[in-house]
Amino acid sequence: MANKIFVSYKHSDGKVLSIPLCDPTTARDYVDKIEKMIAAGDHIYKGENDNEDIGSLADATIGSKLGDKIFDSSVTIVLISKGMKETYKEEKDQWIPWEISYSLKEQSRAGGNSKTNAVIAVVLPDENGSYDYFMKYNPECNSTTYMTNSLFQILGNNMFNLKNREANCRVCNGVKIYNGYHSYIHSVKWENFAGNLNTYINVALEIRKNIDKYEIVKNIK
């Protein structure tokens, strides 16, 4: 079934692995690839187009335009990239947290209603092709550590938010390891997502079917 997909990302983040023929490469170049994946399948892209210059518009106008796109979508892809956060700005003044918040809320517009979006986080490799800035593999426990405290708070708060998750975990070297879909916003490496868009869209949709099992944080603090 076709899904309308919105993509949230930091347009100018250049702390990503270089893509051939894209010099310099930014997170936007990865969005271009996602657009092509979506176009090749049954889904519909509802995000900002590369030739759609809204950066010069007033914040209220940008918010309205992006809000319209998110309202008309059922799935949000959030690109996690090394430089996605502007540390000198409060999170409430940056677009990604706002887009995540809007995606998670049930909205009413022009007589219509939207449900909470399914959300998938796609982790982009950094300049050196590494994912360790956010997800680091632990070979001794065959597990992955996620640095959720490095993310926007609303993004991190919707990871490891499965209710009663302690009943489905094990401990290795003092670290808790959770099994199954322990996060409402599930994370996947770009290299795995790139050839399997439909698989991970379906994962996000399956998680949404069980939304009541998660403690969803919808507001920006």
mmCIF file of C-alpha atoms in Angstrom:
data_model
loop_
_atom_site.group_PDB
_atom_site.id
_atom_site.type_symbol
_atom_site.label_atom_id
_atom_site.label_comp_id
_atom_site.label_asym_id
_atom_site.label_seq_id
_atom_site.Cartn_x
_atom_site.Cartn_y
_atom_site.Cartn_z
ATOM 1 C CA MET A 1 0.000 0.000 0.000
ATOM 2 C CA ALA A 2 1.269 3.490 -0.845
ATOM 3 C CA ASN A 3 2.348 5.687 2.053
ATOM 4 C CA LYS A 4 2.996 9.414 2.051
ATOM 5 C CA ILE A 5 6.469 9.987 3.450
ATOM 6 C CA PHE A 6 7.941 13.123 5.023
ATOM 7 C CA VAL A 7 11.708 13.422 5.589
ATOM 8 C CA SER A 8 13.161 15.487 8.453
ATOM 9 C CA TYR A 9 16.864 16.357 8.204
ATOM 10 C CA LYS A 10 19.516 19.052 8.629
ATOM 11 C CA HIS A 11 19.878 20.352 5.069
ATOM 12 C CA SER A 12 23.362 21.846 5.390
ATOM 13 C CA ASP A 13 25.021 19.192 7.554
ATOM 14 C CA GLY A 14 28.270 18.317 5.819
ATOM 15 C CA LYS A 15 29.510 15.906 8.497
ATOM 16 C CA VAL A 16 28.432 12.963 6.351
ATOM 17 C CA LEU A 17 30.200 10.434 4.148
ATOM 18 C CA SER A 18 30.941 11.855 0.708
ATOM 19 C CA ILE A 19 28.772 10.666 -2.183
ATOM 20 C CA PRO A 20 30.407 10.427 -5.648
ATOM 21 C CA LEU A 21 29.628 13.438 -7.870
ATOM 22 C CA CYS A 22 28.309 15.387 -4.862
ATOM 23 C CA ASP A 23 30.987 17.850 -3.816
ATOM 24 C CA PRO A 24 30.508 18.922 -1.138
ATOM 25 C CA THR A 25 28.107 16.275 0.151
ATOM 26 C CA THR A 26 25.445 17.257 2.687
ATOM 27 C CA ALA A 27 22.507 15.478 4.297
ATOM 28 C CA ARG A 28 20.352 16.880 1.481
ATOM 29 C CA ASP A 29 22.165 14.617 -1.011
ATOM 30 C CA TYR A 30 20.998 11.591 0.970
ATOM 31 C CA VAL A 31 17.439 12.932 0.831
ATOM 32 C CA ASP A 32 17.766 13.073 -2.960
ATOM 33 C CA LYS A 33 18.575 9.355 -2.892
ATOM 34 C CA ILE A 34 15.558 8.665 -0.679
ATOM 35 C CA GLU A 35 13.346 10.611 -3.103
ATOM 36 C CA LYS A 36 14.511 8.332 -5.911
ATOM 37 C CA MET A 37 13.816 5.223 -3.814
ATOM 38 C CA ILE A 38 10.319 6.496 -3.068
ATOM 39 C CA ALA A 39 9.690 7.395 -6.715
ATOM 40 C CA ALA A 40 10.759 3.889 -7.772
ATOM 41 C CA GLY A 41 8.119 2.313 -5.544
ATOM 42 C CA ASP A 42 4.509 2.867 -4.598
ATOM 43 C CA HIS A 43 5.078 5.569 -1.981
ATOM 44 C CA ILE A 44 4.669 9.345 -2.266
ATOM 45 C CA TYR A 45 7.300 11.864 -1.183
ATOM 46 C CA LYS A 46 5.838 14.702 0.901
ATOM 47 C CA GLY A 47 9.049 16.391 2.027
ATOM 48 C CA GLU A 48 10.753 19.563 0.898
ATOM 49 C CA ASN A 49 12.045 19.393 -2.670
ATOM 50 C CA ASP A 50 15.643 20.410 -3.326
ATOM 51 C CA ASN A 51 14.539 23.162 -5.702
ATOM 52 C CA GLU A 52 11.903 24.390 -3.273
ATOM 53 C CA ASP A 53 13.614 27.336 -1.606
ATOM 54 C CA ILE A 54 11.708 28.091 1.582
ATOM 55 C CA GLY A 55 14.743 29.174 3.566
ATOM 56 C CA SER A 56 14.120 32.843 2.805
ATOM 57 C CA LEU A 57 10.525 32.718 4.046
ATOM 58 C CA ALA A 58 9.394 33.840 7.476
ATOM 59 C CA ASP A 59 9.459 31.152 10.177
ATOM 60 C CA ALA A 60 5.656 31.164 10.461
ATOM 61 C CA THR A 61 5.323 30.580 6.719
ATOM 62 C CA ILE A 62 7.892 27.795 6.730
ATOM 63 C CA GLY A 63 6.124 26.195 9.683
ATOM 64 C CA SER A 64 2.804 26.334 7.869
ATOM 65 C CA LYS A 65 4.222 24.808 4.671
ATOM 66 C CA LEU A 66 6.036 22.020 6.502
ATOM 67 C CA GLY A 67 3.020 21.460 8.720
ATOM 68 C CA ASP A 68 0.854 20.947 5.636
ATOM 69 C CA LYS A 69 3.299 18.350 4.315
ATOM 70 C CA ILE A 70 3.538 16.466 7.618
ATOM 71 C CA PHE A 71 -0.234 16.553 8.123
ATOM 72 C CA ASP A 72 -0.654 14.890 4.745
ATOM 73 C CA SER A 73 1.853 12.121 5.521
ATOM 74 C CA SER A 74 1.660 8.852 7.433
ATOM 75 C CA VAL A 75 5.382 8.090 7.794
ATOM 76 C CA THR A 76 8.245 10.346 8.866
ATOM 77 C CA ILE A 77 11.871 9.478 8.158
ATOM 78 C CA VAL A 78 14.307 11.326 10.431
ATOM 79 C CA LEU A 79 17.893 11.464 9.197
ATOM 80 C CA ILE A 80 20.324 11.304 12.099
ATOM 81 C CA SER A 81 23.584 12.963 11.117
ATOM 82 C CA LYS A 82 26.638 13.944 13.118
ATOM 83 C CA GLY A 83 26.054 17.691 12.767
ATOM 84 C CA MET A 84 22.253 17.736 12.885
ATOM 85 C CA LYS A 85 22.124 19.774 16.100
ATOM 86 C CA GLU A 86 23.070 23.444 16.285
ATOM 87 C CA THR A 87 24.486 23.568 19.807
ATOM 88 C CA TYR A 88 24.212 27.341 20.063
ATOM 89 C CA LYS A 89 20.443 27.249 19.463
ATOM 90 C CA GLU A 90 17.722 26.016 21.781
ATOM 91 C CA GLU A 91 16.037 22.889 20.491
ATOM 92 C CA LYS A 92 12.677 24.656 20.272
ATOM 93 C CA ASP A 93 14.255 27.036 17.752
ATOM 94 C CA GLN A 94 15.401 24.277 15.386
ATOM 95 C CA TRP A 95 13.242 22.638 12.749
ATOM 96 C CA ILE A 96 13.932 18.934 13.313
ATOM 97 C CA PRO A 97 12.454 18.789 16.860
ATOM 98 C CA TRP A 98 9.412 20.721 15.653
ATOM 99 C CA GLU A 99 8.942 18.326 12.708
ATOM 100 C CA ILE A 100 9.232 15.292 14.992
ATOM 101 C CA SER A 101 6.768 16.798 17.464
ATOM 102 C CA TYR A 102 4.279 17.568 14.708
ATOM 103 C CA SER A 103 4.700 14.061 13.285
ATOM 104 C CA LEU A 104 3.877 12.483 16.639
ATOM 105 C CA LYS A 105 0.827 14.595 17.433
ATOM 106 C CA GLU A 106 -2.711 13.991 16.261
ATOM 107 C CA GLN A 107 -3.677 17.110 14.316
ATOM 108 C CA SER A 108 -6.805 18.779 12.962
ATOM 109 C CA ARG A 109 -6.662 20.977 9.873
ATOM 110 C CA ALA A 110 -9.418 22.295 7.602
ATOM 111 C CA GLY A 111 -11.905 19.793 8.929
ATOM 112 C CA GLY A 112 -9.543 16.843 8.585
ATOM 113 C CA ASN A 113 -7.711 14.803 11.220
ATOM 114 C CA SER A 114 -4.350 13.077 11.197
ATOM 115 C CA LYS A 115 -3.005 10.238 13.313
ATOM 116 C CA THR A 116 0.431 9.910 14.866
ATOM 117 C CA ASN A 117 2.922 9.123 12.117
ATOM 118 C CA ALA A 118 5.024 6.018 12.017
ATOM 119 C CA VAL A 119 8.623 7.234 12.450
ATOM 120 C CA ILE A 120 11.926 5.631 11.424
ATOM 121 C CA ALA A 121 15.373 7.078 12.173
ATOM 122 C CA VAL A 122 17.960 6.530 9.436
ATOM 123 C CA VAL A 123 21.509 7.019 10.690
ATOM 124 C CA LEU A 124 23.904 8.537 8.156
ATOM 125 C CA PRO A 125 27.621 7.629 8.191
ATOM 126 C CA ASP A 126 29.944 10.454 9.227
ATOM 127 C CA GLU A 127 32.826 11.873 7.171
ATOM 128 C CA ASN A 128 34.884 8.739 7.858
ATOM 129 C CA GLY A 129 32.072 6.315 7.090
ATOM 130 C CA SER A 130 31.533 5.550 10.770
ATOM 131 C CA TYR A 131 28.287 5.299 12.753
ATOM 132 C CA ASP A 132 30.027 5.284 16.129
ATOM 133 C CA TYR A 133 28.969 8.858 16.909
ATOM 134 C CA PHE A 134 25.491 7.457 17.588
ATOM 135 C CA MET A 135 25.466 3.659 17.434
ATOM 136 C CA LYS A 136 28.458 1.599 18.470
ATOM 137 C CA TYR A 137 28.687 -2.179 18.140
ATOM 138 C CA ASN A 138 29.828 -4.158 21.204
ATOM 139 C CA PRO A 139 31.323 -7.447 19.936
ATOM 140 C CA GLU A 140 31.755 -8.938 23.416
ATOM 141 C CA CYS A 141 27.974 -8.793 23.951
ATOM 142 C CA ASN A 142 26.858 -8.855 20.312
ATOM 143 C CA SER A 143 24.901 -5.685 20.995
ATOM 144 C CA THR A 144 24.751 -2.018 20.006
ATOM 145 C CA THR A 145 25.009 1.014 22.277
ATOM 146 C CA TYR A 146 22.925 4.016 21.192
ATOM 147 C CA MET A 147 24.070 7.487 22.291
ATOM 148 C CA THR A 148 20.551 8.851 22.601
ATOM 149 C CA ASN A 149 21.757 11.729 24.801
ATOM 150 C CA SER A 150 23.523 13.161 21.740
ATOM 151 C CA LEU A 151 20.209 13.610 19.932
ATOM 152 C CA PHE A 152 17.472 16.195 20.142
ATOM 153 C CA GLN A 153 15.609 15.443 23.355
ATOM 154 C CA ILE A 154 12.283 14.632 21.692
ATOM 155 C CA LEU A 155 14.061 12.146 19.426
ATOM 156 C CA GLY A 156 16.002 10.469 22.215
ATOM 157 C CA ASN A 157 12.943 10.353 24.475
ATOM 158 C CA ASN A 158 11.078 8.263 21.907
ATOM 159 C CA MET A 159 13.778 5.617 21.877
ATOM 160 C CA PHE A 160 13.881 2.848 24.491
ATOM 161 C CA ASN A 161 10.373 3.950 25.477
ATOM 162 C CA LEU A 162 8.622 0.572 25.348
ATOM 163 C CA LYS A 163 6.504 0.099 28.469
ATOM 164 C CA ASN A 164 7.686 -2.760 30.714
ATOM 165 C CA ARG A 165 10.824 -3.109 28.592
ATOM 166 C CA GLU A 166 12.770 -4.366 31.612
ATOM 167 C CA ALA A 167 10.913 -7.658 31.304
ATOM 168 C CA ASN A 168 12.552 -8.259 27.918
ATOM 169 C CA CYS A 169 16.211 -7.493 28.448
ATOM 170 C CA ARG A 170 19.454 -9.146 29.461
ATOM 171 C CA VAL A 171 22.585 -7.751 31.111
ATOM 172 C CA CYS A 172 26.090 -8.066 29.667
ATOM 173 C CA ASN A 173 29.090 -6.484 31.408
ATOM 174 C CA GLY A 174 26.752 -4.323 33.425
ATOM 175 C CA VAL A 175 24.913 -3.011 30.336
ATOM 176 C CA LYS A 176 21.225 -3.675 29.744
ATOM 177 C CA ILE A 177 20.465 -5.124 26.317
ATOM 178 C CA TYR A 178 16.887 -4.883 25.075
ATOM 179 C CA ASN A 179 15.363 -7.272 22.565
ATOM 180 C CA GLY A 180 12.714 -6.635 19.931
ATOM 181 C CA TYR A 181 11.342 -3.230 18.978
ATOM 182 C CA HIS A 182 12.143 -1.382 22.192
ATOM 183 C CA SER A 183 11.806 2.085 20.607
ATOM 184 C CA TYR A 184 8.844 3.807 18.984
ATOM 185 C CA ILE A 185 11.390 5.516 16.732
ATOM 186 C CA HIS A 186 13.415 2.558 15.481
ATOM 187 C CA SER A 187 16.965 3.242 14.222
ATOM 188 C CA VAL A 188 18.642 1.751 11.158
ATOM 189 C CA LYS A 189 21.996 2.381 9.475
ATOM 190 C CA TRP A 190 21.904 4.037 6.067
ATOM 191 C CA GLU A 191 23.730 1.103 4.466
ATOM 192 C CA ASN A 192 20.930 -1.240 5.569
ATOM 193 C CA PHE A 193 18.092 1.136 4.780
ATOM 194 C CA ALA A 194 19.289 2.137 1.299
ATOM 195 C CA GLY A 195 18.374 -1.154 -0.361
ATOM 196 C CA ASN A 196 15.428 -2.002 1.856
ATOM 197 C CA LEU A 197 13.216 1.086 2.133
ATOM 198 C CA ASN A 198 9.970 -0.899 2.079
ATOM 199 C CA THR A 199 11.193 -3.268 4.783
ATOM 200 C CA TYR A 200 11.917 -0.472 7.239
ATOM 201 C CA ILE A 201 8.818 1.520 6.368
ATOM 202 C CA ASN A 202 6.871 -1.618 7.241
ATOM 203 C CA VAL A 203 8.802 -1.946 10.518
ATOM 204 C CA ALA A 204 7.785 1.605 11.468
ATOM 205 C CA LEU A 205 4.162 0.926 10.505
ATOM 206 C CA GLU A 206 4.119 -2.308 12.504
ATOM 207 C CA ILE A 207 5.441 -0.460 15.556
ATOM 208 C CA ARG A 208 2.697 2.151 15.124
ATOM 209 C CA LYS A 209 0.071 -0.583 15.237
ATOM 210 C CA ASN A 210 1.279 -1.209 18.793
ATOM 211 C CA ILE A 211 1.596 2.470 19.741
ATOM 212 C CA ASP A 212 -0.196 1.927 23.058
ATOM 213 C CA LYS A 213 2.770 -0.162 24.201
ATOM 214 C CA TYR A 214 5.064 2.875 24.061
ATOM 215 C CA GLU A 215 5.349 6.004 26.181
ATOM 216 C CA ILE A 216 5.292 8.638 23.450
ATOM 217 C CA VAL A 217 6.723 12.095 24.130
ATOM 218 C CA LYS A 218 5.095 14.538 21.728
ATOM 219 C CA ASN A 219 6.127 17.960 23.025
ATOM 220 C CA ILE A 220 9.400 19.876 22.793
ATOM 221 C CA LYS A 221 10.780 20.907 26.169
#
